[in-house]
Coordinates of C-alpha atoms in Angstrom, one line a residue:
M1 CA -13.0 -155.6 -87.8
T2 CA -14.1 -158.9 -86.3
E3 CA -11.3 -159.3 -83.7
S4 CA -10.5 -156.9 -80.9
I5 CA -7.1 -155.1 -80.5
K6 CA -5.0 -156.7 -77.7
Y7 CA -1.6 -155.1 -78.3
V8 CA -0.2 -152.0 -80.0
V9 CA 3.3 -152.3 -81.6
V10 CA 5.1 -149.0 -82.2
L11 CA 7.9 -149.4 -84.8
R12 CA 11.4 -148.0 -84.4
K13 CA 11.9 -144.7 -86.3
G14 CA 13.9 -145.2 -89.5
S15 CA 13.7 -149.0 -89.4
E16 CA 13.1 -151.0 -92.6
T17 CA 9.8 -152.3 -91.1
E18 CA 8.6 -148.7 -90.5
V19 CA 9.3 -147.9 -94.1
I20 CA 7.3 -150.9 -95.3
F21 CA 4.3 -150.0 -93.1
G22 CA 4.8 -146.2 -93.5
D23 CA 1.7 -145.7 -95.7
D24 CA -0.3 -148.6 -94.3
H25 CA -0.2 -148.1 -90.6
D26 CA -3.1 -148.5 -88.1
A27 CA -2.2 -145.4 -86.0
K28 CA 0.4 -142.9 -85.3
A29 CA 1.9 -141.7 -82.0
G30 CA 3.4 -138.5 -83.0
S31 CA 5.7 -139.3 -85.9
R32 CA 5.9 -143.1 -85.0
V33 CA 4.0 -145.8 -86.9
A34 CA 1.9 -148.2 -84.9
L35 CA 0.2 -151.5 -85.7
Y36 CA -2.8 -153.0 -84.0
C37 CA -2.4 -156.7 -83.0
T38 CA -4.4 -159.6 -81.6
A39 CA -1.2 -161.6 -80.8
L40 CA 2.4 -160.7 -80.3
D41 CA 5.6 -162.6 -79.6
L42 CA 8.9 -160.6 -79.1
S43 CA 10.9 -163.5 -77.6
G44 CA 13.2 -164.3 -80.5
F45 CA 15.2 -162.6 -83.2
H46 CA 12.1 -162.1 -85.3
A47 CA 8.9 -160.7 -83.8
R48 CA 5.7 -162.5 -84.7
V49 CA 2.8 -160.0 -85.0
V50 CA -0.8 -160.9 -85.8
R51 CA -2.1 -157.6 -87.2
V52 CA -5.7 -156.5 -87.2
P53 CA -5.9 -153.6 -89.7
A54 CA -7.7 -150.5 -88.4
P55 CA -10.7 -149.6 -90.5
T56 CA -8.9 -146.5 -91.7
S57 CA -5.7 -148.3 -92.8
R58 CA -5.0 -149.0 -96.5
A59 CA -5.0 -152.8 -95.7
A60 CA -8.6 -152.6 -94.4
T61 CA -9.8 -150.5 -97.4
Q62 CA -8.4 -153.1 -99.7
G63 CA -10.3 -155.9 -97.9
S64 CA -7.4 -157.4 -95.9
E65 CA -8.2 -159.0 -92.6
T66 CA -6.1 -160.5 -89.8
R67 CA -2.7 -161.4 -91.0
T68 CA 0.6 -162.7 -89.4
Y69 CA 3.8 -160.7 -90.0
W70 CA 7.4 -161.6 -89.1
F71 CA 10.0 -158.8 -88.8
P72 CA 13.2 -158.2 -86.8
T73 CA 12.5 -157.6 -83.1
S74 CA 15.0 -154.8 -83.2
D75 CA 12.5 -152.8 -85.4
V76 CA 10.0 -152.7 -82.4
A77 CA 10.5 -149.5 -80.4
F78 CA 8.0 -150.6 -77.8
A79 CA 4.8 -152.6 -77.5
F80 CA 2.0 -152.7 -74.9
E81 CA -1.2 -154.5 -74.0
V82 CA -4.4 -152.7 -74.5
A83 CA -6.9 -152.9 -71.6
G84 CA -10.5 -153.4 -72.7
G85 CA -9.8 -152.5 -76.3
E86 CA -9.4 -148.8 -75.4
L87 CA -6.4 -147.1 -77.0
P88 CA -4.5 -144.7 -74.9
A89 CA -4.6 -140.9 -75.6
G90 CA -2.2 -139.7 -78.3
F91 CA -2.8 -142.4 -80.8
V92 CA -4.4 -141.2 -84.0
S93 CA -5.9 -143.6 -86.6

């Protein structure tokens, strides 16, 4: 992983976006799917997320690197900034 994680996006349970990333997430917080990001914009109808796949994700094992995704902002349960690249306790890759 060449870029550092700046944000974590946790997807809303039962959303279409959660189903799409269900088997290709970067981490889980309990039963919720989370994605690691270098950039994030939640200001419009569609969220713009620049994802950095975790080394353990399916995307990383298939050679995928940083990629931009657009999905409904309503599919985001919550998002937060990561201080110093350290993920908070409770997130399992």
